[in-house]
mmCIF file of C-alpha atoms in Angstrom:
data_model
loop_
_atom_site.group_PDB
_atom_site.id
_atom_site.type_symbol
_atom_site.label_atom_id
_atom_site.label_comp_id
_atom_site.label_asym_id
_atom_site.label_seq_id
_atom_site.Cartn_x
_atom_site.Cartn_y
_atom_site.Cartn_z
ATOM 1 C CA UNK A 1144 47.387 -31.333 -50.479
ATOM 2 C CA UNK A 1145 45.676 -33.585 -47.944
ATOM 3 C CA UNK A 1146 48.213 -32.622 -45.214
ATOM 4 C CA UNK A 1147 47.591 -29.213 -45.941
ATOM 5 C CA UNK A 1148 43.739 -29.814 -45.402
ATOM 6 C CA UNK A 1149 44.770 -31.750 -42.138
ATOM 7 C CA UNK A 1150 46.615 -28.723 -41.096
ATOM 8 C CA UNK A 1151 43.862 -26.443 -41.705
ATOM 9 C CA UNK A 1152 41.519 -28.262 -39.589
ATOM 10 C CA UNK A 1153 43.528 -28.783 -36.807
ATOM 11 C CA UNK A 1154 44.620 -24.938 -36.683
ATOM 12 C CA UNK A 1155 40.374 -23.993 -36.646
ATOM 13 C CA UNK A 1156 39.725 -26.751 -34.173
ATOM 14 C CA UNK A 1157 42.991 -25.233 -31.616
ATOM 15 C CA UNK A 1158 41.201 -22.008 -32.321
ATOM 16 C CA UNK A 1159 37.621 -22.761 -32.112
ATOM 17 C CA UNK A 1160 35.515 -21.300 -29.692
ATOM 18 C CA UNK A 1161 35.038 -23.950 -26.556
ATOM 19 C CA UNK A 1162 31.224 -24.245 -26.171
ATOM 20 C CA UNK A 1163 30.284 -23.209 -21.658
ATOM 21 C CA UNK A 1164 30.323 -26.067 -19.082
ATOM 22 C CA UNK A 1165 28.411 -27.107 -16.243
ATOM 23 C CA UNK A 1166 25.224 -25.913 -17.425
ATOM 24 C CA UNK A 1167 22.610 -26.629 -14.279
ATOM 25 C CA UNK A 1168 19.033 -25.091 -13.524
ATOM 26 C CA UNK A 1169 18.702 -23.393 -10.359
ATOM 27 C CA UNK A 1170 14.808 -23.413 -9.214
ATOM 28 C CA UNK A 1171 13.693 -22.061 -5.497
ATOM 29 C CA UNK A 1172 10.458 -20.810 -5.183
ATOM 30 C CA UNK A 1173 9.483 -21.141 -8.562
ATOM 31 C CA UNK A 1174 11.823 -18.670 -9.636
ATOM 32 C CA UNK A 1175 14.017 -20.352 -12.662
ATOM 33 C CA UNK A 1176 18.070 -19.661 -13.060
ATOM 34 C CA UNK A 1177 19.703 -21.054 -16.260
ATOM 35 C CA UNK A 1178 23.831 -21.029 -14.570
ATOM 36 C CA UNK A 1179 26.837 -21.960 -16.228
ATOM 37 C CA UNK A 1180 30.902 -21.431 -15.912
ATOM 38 C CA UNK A 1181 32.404 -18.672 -17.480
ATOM 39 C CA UNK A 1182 34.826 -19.272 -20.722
ATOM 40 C CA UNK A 1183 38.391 -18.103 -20.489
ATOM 41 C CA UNK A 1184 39.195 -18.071 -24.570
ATOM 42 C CA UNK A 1185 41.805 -16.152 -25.699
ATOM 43 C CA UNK A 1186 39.985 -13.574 -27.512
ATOM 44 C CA UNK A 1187 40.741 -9.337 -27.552
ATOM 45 C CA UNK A 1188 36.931 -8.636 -26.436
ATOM 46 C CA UNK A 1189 34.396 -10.469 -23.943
ATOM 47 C CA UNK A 1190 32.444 -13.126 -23.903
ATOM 48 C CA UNK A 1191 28.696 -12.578 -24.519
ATOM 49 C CA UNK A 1192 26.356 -15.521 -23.985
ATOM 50 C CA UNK A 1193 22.854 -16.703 -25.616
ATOM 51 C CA UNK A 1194 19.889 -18.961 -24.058
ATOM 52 C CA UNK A 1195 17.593 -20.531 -25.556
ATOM 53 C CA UNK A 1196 14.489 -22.996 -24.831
ATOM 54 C CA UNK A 1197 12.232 -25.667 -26.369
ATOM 55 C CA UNK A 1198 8.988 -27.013 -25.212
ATOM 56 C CA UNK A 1199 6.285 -29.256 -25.498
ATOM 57 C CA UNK A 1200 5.041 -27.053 -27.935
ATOM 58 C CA UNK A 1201 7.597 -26.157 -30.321
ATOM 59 C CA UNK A 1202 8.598 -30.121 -30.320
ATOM 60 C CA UNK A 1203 4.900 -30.819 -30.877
ATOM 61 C CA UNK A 1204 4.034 -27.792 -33.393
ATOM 62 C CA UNK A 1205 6.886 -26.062 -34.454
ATOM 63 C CA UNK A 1206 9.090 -28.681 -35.485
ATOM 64 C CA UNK A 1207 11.066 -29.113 -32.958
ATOM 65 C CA UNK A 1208 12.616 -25.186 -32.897
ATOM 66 C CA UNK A 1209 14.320 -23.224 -30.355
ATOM 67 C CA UNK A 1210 12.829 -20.043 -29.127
ATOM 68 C CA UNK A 1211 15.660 -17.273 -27.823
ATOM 69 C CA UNK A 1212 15.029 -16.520 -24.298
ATOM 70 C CA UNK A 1213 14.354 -12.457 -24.644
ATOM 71 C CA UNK A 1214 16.526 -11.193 -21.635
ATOM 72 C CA UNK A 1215 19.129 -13.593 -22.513
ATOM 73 C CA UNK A 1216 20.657 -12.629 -26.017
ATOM 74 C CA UNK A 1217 24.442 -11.983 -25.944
ATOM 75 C CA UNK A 1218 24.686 -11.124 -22.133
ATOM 76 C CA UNK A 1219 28.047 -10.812 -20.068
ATOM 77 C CA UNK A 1220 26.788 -12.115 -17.225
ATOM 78 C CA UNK A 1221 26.926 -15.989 -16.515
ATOM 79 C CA UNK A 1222 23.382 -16.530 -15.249
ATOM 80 C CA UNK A 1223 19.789 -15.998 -17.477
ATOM 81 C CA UNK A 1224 16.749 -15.789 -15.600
ATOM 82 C CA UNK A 1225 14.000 -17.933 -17.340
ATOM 83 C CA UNK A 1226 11.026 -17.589 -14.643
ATOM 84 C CA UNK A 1227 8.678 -16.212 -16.944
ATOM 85 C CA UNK A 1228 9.907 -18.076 -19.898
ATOM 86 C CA UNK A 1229 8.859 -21.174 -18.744
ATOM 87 C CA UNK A 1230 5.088 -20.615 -18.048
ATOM 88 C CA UNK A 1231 4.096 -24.184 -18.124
ATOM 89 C CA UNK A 1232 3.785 -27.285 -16.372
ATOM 90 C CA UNK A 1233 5.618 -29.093 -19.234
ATOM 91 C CA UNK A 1234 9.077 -30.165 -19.914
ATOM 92 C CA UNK A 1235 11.596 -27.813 -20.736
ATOM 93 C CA UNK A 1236 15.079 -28.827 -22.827
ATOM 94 C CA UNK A 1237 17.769 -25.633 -22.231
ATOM 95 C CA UNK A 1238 20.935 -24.871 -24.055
ATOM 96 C CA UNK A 1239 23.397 -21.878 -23.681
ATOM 97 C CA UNK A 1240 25.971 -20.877 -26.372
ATOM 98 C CA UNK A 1241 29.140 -18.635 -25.956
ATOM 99 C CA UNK A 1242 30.565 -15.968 -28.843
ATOM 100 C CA UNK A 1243 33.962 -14.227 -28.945
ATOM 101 C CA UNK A 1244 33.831 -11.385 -31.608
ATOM 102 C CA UNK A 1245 31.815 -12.672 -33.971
ATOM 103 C CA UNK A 1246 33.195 -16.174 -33.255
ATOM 104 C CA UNK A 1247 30.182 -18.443 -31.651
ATOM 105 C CA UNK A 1248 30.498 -21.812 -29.774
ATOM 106 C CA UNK A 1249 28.512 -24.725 -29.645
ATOM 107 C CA UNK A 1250 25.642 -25.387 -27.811
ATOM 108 C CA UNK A 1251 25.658 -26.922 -24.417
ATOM 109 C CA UNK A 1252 22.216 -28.276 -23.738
ATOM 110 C CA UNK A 1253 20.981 -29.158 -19.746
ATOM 111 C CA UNK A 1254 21.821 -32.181 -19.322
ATOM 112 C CA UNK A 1255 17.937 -33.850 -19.029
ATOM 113 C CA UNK A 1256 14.245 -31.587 -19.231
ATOM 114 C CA UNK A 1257 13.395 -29.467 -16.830
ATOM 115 C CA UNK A 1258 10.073 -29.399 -15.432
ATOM 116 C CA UNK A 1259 8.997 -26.151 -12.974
ATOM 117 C CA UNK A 1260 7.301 -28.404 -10.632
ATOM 118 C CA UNK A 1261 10.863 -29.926 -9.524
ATOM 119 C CA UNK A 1262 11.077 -26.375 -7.962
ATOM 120 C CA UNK A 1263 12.120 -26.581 -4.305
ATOM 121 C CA UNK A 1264 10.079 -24.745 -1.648
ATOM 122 C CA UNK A 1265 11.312 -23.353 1.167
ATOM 123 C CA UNK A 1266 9.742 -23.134 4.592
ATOM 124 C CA UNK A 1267 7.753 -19.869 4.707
ATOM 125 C CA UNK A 1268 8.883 -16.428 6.563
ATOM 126 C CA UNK A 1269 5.711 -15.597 8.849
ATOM 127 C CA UNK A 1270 4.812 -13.366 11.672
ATOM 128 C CA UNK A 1271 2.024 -13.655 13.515
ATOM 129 C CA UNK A 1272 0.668 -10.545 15.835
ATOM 130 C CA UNK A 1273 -2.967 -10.252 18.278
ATOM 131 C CA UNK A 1274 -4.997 -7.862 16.697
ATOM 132 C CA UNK A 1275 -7.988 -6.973 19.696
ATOM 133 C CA UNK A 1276 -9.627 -11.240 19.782
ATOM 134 C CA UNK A 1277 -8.111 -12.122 16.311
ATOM 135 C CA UNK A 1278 -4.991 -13.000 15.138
ATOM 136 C CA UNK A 1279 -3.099 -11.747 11.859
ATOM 137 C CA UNK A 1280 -0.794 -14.120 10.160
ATOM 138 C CA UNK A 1281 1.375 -12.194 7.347
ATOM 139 C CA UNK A 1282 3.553 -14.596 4.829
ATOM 140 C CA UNK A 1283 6.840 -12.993 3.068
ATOM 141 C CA UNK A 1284 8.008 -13.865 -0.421
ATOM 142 C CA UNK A 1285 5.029 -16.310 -1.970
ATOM 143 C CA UNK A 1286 5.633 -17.512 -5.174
ATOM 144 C CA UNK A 1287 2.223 -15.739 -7.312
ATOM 145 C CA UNK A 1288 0.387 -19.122 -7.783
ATOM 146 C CA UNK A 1289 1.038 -20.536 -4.507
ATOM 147 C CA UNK A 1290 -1.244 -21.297 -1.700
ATOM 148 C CA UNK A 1291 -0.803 -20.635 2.241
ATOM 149 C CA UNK A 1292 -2.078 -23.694 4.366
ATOM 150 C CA UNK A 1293 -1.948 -22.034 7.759
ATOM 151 C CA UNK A 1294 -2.565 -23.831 10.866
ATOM 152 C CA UNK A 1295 -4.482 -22.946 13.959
ATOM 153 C CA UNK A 1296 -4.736 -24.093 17.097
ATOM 154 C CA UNK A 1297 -5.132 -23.520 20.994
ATOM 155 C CA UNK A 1298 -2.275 -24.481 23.275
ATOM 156 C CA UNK A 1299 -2.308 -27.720 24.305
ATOM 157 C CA UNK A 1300 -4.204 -28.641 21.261
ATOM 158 C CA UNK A 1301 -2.437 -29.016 18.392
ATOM 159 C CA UNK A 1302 -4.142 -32.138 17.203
ATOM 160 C CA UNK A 1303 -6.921 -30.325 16.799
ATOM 161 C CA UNK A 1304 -5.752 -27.220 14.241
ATOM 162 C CA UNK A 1305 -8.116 -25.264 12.425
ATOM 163 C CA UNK A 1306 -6.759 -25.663 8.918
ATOM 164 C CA UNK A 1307 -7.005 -22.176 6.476
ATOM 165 C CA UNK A 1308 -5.947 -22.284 2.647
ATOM 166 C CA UNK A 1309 -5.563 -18.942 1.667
ATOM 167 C CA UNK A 1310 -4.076 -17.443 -1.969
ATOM 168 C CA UNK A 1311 -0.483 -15.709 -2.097
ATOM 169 C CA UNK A 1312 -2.058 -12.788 -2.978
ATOM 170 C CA UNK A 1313 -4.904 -12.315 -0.313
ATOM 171 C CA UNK A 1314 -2.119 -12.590 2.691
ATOM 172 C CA UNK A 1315 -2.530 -11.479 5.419
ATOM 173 C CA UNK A 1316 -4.388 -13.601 6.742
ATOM 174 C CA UNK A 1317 -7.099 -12.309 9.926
ATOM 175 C CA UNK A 1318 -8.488 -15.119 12.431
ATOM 176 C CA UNK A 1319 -11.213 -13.703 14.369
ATOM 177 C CA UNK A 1320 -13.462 -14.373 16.882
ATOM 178 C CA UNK A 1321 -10.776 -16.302 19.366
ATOM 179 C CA UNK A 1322 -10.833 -17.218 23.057
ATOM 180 C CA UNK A 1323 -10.108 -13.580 24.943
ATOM 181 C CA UNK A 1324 -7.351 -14.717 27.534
ATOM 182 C CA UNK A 1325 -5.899 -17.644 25.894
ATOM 183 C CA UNK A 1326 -2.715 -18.300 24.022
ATOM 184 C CA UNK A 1327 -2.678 -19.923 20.183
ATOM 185 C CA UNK A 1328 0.097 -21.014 18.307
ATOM 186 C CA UNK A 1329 0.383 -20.780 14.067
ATOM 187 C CA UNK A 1330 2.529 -22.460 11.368
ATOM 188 C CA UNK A 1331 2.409 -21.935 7.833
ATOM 189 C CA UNK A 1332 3.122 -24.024 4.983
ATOM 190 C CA UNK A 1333 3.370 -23.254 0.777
ATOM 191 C CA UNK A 1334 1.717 -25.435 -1.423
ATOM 192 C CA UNK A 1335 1.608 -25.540 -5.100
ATOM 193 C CA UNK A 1336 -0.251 -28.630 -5.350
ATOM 194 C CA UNK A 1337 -1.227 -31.554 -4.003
ATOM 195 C CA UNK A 1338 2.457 -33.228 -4.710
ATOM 196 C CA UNK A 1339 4.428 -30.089 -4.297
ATOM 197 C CA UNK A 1340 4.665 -28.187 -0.288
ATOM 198 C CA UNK A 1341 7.360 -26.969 1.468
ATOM 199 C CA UNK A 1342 8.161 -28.111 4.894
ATOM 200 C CA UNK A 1343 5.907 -26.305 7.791
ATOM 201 C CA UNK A 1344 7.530 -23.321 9.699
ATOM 202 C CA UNK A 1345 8.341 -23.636 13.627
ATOM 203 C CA UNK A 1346 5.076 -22.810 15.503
ATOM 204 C CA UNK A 1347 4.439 -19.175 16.549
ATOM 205 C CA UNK A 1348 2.238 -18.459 19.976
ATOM 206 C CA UNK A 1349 0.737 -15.317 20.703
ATOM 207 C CA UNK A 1350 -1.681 -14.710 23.099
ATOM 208 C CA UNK A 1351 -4.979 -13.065 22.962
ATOM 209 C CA UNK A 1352 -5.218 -9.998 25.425
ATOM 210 C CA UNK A 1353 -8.360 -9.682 27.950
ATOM 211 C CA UNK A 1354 -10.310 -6.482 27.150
ATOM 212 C CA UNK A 1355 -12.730 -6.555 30.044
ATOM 213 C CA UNK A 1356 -10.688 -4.731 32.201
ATOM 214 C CA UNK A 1357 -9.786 -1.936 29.249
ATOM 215 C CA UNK A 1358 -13.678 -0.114 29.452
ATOM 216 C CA UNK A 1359 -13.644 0.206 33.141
ATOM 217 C CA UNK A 1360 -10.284 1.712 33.228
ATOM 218 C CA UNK A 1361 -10.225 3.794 29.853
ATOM 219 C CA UNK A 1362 -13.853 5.434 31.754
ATOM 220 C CA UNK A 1363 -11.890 5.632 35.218
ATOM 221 C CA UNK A 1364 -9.527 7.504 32.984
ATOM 222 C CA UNK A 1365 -11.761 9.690 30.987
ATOM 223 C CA UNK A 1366 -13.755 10.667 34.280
ATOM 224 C CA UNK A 1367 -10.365 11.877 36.207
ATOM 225 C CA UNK A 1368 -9.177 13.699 33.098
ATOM 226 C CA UNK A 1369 -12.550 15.578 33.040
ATOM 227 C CA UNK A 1370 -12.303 16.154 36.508
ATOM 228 C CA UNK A 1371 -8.986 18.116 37.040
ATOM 229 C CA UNK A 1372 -10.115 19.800 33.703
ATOM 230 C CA UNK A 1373 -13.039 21.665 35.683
ATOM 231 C CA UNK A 1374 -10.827 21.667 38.806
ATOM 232 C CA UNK A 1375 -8.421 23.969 36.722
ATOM 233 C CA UNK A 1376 -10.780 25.989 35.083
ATOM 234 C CA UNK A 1377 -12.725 26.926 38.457
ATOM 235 C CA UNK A 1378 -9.430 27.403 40.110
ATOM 236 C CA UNK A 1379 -8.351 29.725 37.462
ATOM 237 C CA UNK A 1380 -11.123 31.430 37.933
ATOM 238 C CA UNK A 1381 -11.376 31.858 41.668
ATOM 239 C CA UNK A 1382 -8.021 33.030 41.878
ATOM 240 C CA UNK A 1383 -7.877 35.460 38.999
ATOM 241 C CA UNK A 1384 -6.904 38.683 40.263
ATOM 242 C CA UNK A 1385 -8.490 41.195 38.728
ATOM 243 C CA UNK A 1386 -6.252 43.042 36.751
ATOM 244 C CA UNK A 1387 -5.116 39.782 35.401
ATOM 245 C CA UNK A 1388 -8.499 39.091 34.314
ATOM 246 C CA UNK A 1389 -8.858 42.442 32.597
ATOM 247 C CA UNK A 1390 -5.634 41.352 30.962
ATOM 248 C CA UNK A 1391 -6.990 38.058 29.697
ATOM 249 C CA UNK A 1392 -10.203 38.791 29.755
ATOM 250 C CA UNK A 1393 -10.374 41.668 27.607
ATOM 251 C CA UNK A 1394 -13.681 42.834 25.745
ATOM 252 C CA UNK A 1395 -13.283 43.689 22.303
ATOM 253 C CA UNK A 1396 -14.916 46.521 21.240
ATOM 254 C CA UNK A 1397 -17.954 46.180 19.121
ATOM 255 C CA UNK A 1398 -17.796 47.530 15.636
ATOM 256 C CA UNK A 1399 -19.222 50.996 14.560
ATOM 257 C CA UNK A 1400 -21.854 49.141 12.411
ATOM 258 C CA UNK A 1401 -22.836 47.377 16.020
ATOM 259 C CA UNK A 1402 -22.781 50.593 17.951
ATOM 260 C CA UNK A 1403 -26.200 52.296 20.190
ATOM 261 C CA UNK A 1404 -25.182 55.955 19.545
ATOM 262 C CA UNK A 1405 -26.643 56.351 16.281
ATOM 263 C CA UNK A 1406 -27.675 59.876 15.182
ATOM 264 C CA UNK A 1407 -30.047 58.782 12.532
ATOM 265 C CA UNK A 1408 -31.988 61.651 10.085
ATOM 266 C CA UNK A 1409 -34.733 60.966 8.130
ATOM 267 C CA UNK A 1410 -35.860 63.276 5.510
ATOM 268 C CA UNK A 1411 -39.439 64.187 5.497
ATOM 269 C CA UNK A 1412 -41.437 65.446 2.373
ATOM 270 C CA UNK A 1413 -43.305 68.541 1.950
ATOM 271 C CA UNK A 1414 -46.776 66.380 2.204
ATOM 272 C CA UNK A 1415 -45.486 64.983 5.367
ATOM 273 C CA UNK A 1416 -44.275 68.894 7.036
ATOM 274 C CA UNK A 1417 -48.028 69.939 5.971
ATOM 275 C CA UNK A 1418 -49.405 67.795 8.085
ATOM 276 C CA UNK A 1419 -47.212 68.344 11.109
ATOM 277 C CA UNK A 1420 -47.713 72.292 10.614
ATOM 278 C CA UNK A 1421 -48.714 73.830 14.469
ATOM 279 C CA UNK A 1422 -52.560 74.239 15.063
ATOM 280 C CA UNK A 1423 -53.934 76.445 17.348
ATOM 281 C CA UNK A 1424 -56.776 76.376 19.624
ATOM 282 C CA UNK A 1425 -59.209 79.091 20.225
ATOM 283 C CA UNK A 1426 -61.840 79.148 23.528
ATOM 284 C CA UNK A 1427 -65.377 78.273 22.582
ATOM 285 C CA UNK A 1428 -66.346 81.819 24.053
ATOM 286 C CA UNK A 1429 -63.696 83.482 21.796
ATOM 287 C CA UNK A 1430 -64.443 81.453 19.130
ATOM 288 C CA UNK A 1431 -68.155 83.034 18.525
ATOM 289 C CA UNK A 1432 -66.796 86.557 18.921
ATOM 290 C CA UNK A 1433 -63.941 85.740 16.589
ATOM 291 C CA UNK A 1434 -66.899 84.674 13.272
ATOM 292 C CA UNK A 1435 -68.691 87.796 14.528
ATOM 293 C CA UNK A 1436 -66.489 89.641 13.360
ATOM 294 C CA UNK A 1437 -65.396 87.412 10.397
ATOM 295 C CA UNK A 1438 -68.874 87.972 9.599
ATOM 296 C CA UNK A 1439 -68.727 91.786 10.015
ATOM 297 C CA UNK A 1440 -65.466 91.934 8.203
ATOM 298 C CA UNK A 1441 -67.412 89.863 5.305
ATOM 299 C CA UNK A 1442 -70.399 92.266 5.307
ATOM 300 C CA UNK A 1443 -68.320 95.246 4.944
#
């Protein structure tokens, strides 16, 4: 009976599950990668993999549970993602577990706590271009909470910099008011805190253009534009002939509503034909021969 036992455990431990290696935390730019070796059981489907994490707060609060990593339940791939996970300053303790059907393996816990600010920075990716007397310094791929130190300076000056701390998320960065004619070199440097900075980029120099010579020449410009404007309008003009000017030159004909040749009626009343109605004058010396004989007709 007790070799029989024996035997059973050895034939579950030659066929248990063997729990994923060379478990390591990948952190550049405070972005967090959980990366282990791939299993090669001998199993009839594949390998899905769990992650899971404990904090300062579940040790302190929650008994000491583990918290499943959301993105990272019973993936194929050999890599979980934990930068948002791990949204403290505080110590970290990882593990990662294999399954085979619905045969798991152990846990494999990171080797010691990981803590986000061991994250390595890398020197920044700027450009730097003269906009009119300024300059604009532009930063690519800032970790969120990080802060640009950006240094400033005039050749032949750099131990004099003007120094400029600006947030990830107000880049670019504009430096006005600068010395028309002169050349100024920039480098650029992350920061998380005071402990944590990446090394400083090679210096950039630009130089700052002279404008004093652009209004003179942009009005020099202007003027002689205007001027062989009017010299091709006159020209045109001079040497129009004249049935080329009737061709582009045309009139358009007024509308009828616009026309002079109106034949316009008005309608009179019978009041107003009354008083228009033809008078006619008689001679004074007529006139008293003419009531004679209204007055003879009258007495008869």
């Amino acid at each position: 009976m007790m070799m029989m036992m024996i035997l059973l455990d050895l034939t579950n431990y030659v066929w248990m599950l063997p729990s994923p290696s060379s478990v390591s935390m990948e952190s550049v730019d405070m972005r967090h990668t959980l990366r282990w070796l791939p299993l090669q059981p001998h199993c009839n489907s594949t390998v899905l993999y769990s992650v899971q994490f404990q904090g300062e707060f579940e040790l302190m609060f929650l008994n000491g549970s583990w918290v499943d990593a959301p993105e990272c339940q019973k993936i194929r791939h050999t890599h979980c993602d934990l930068t948002f996970d791990l949204g403290s300053d505080s110590d970290y303790n990882l593990r990662v577990q294999g399954q085979c059907s619905s045969q798991p393996s152990p846990w494999t816990q990171l080797s010691r706590p990981f803590n986000r600010r061991k994250t390595v920075l890398t020197v920044p990716k700027m450009s730097v271009k003269a906009v009119g007397d300024a300059l604009q310094v532009s930063v690519e791929k800032l970790p969120h909470t990080a802060v640009v130190k950006v240094m400033v300076w005039k050749k032949g000056e750099e131990l004099q910099p003007d120094v400029y701390m600006t947030p990830a998320e107000q880049m670019p960065l504009l430096v006005a008011a600068l010395q028309e004619g002169a050349e100024y070199c920039v480098r650029a440097q992350t920061v998380l805190d005071a402990q944590l900075h990446s090394s400083s980029s090679d210096p950039l120099c630009v130089f700052i253009t002279d404008s004093t010579w652009k209004q003179p020449i942009t009005v020099a410009v202007t003027v002689i534009i205007m001027a062989g404007l009017l010299f091709a309008v006159f020209w045109s003009i001079i040497h129009c002939r004249p049935d080329a000017c009737q061709t582009y030159f045309q009139k358009e004909p007024l509308p009828h509503s616009l026309r002079s040749n109106w034949d316009v009626q008005i309608p009179s009343s019978v009041e107003e034909e009354e008083l228009c109605k033809q008078i006619h004058v008689v001679p004074a010396h007529l006139e008293d021969q003419s009531t004679e004989l209204n007055i003879v007709d009258f007495v008869e």
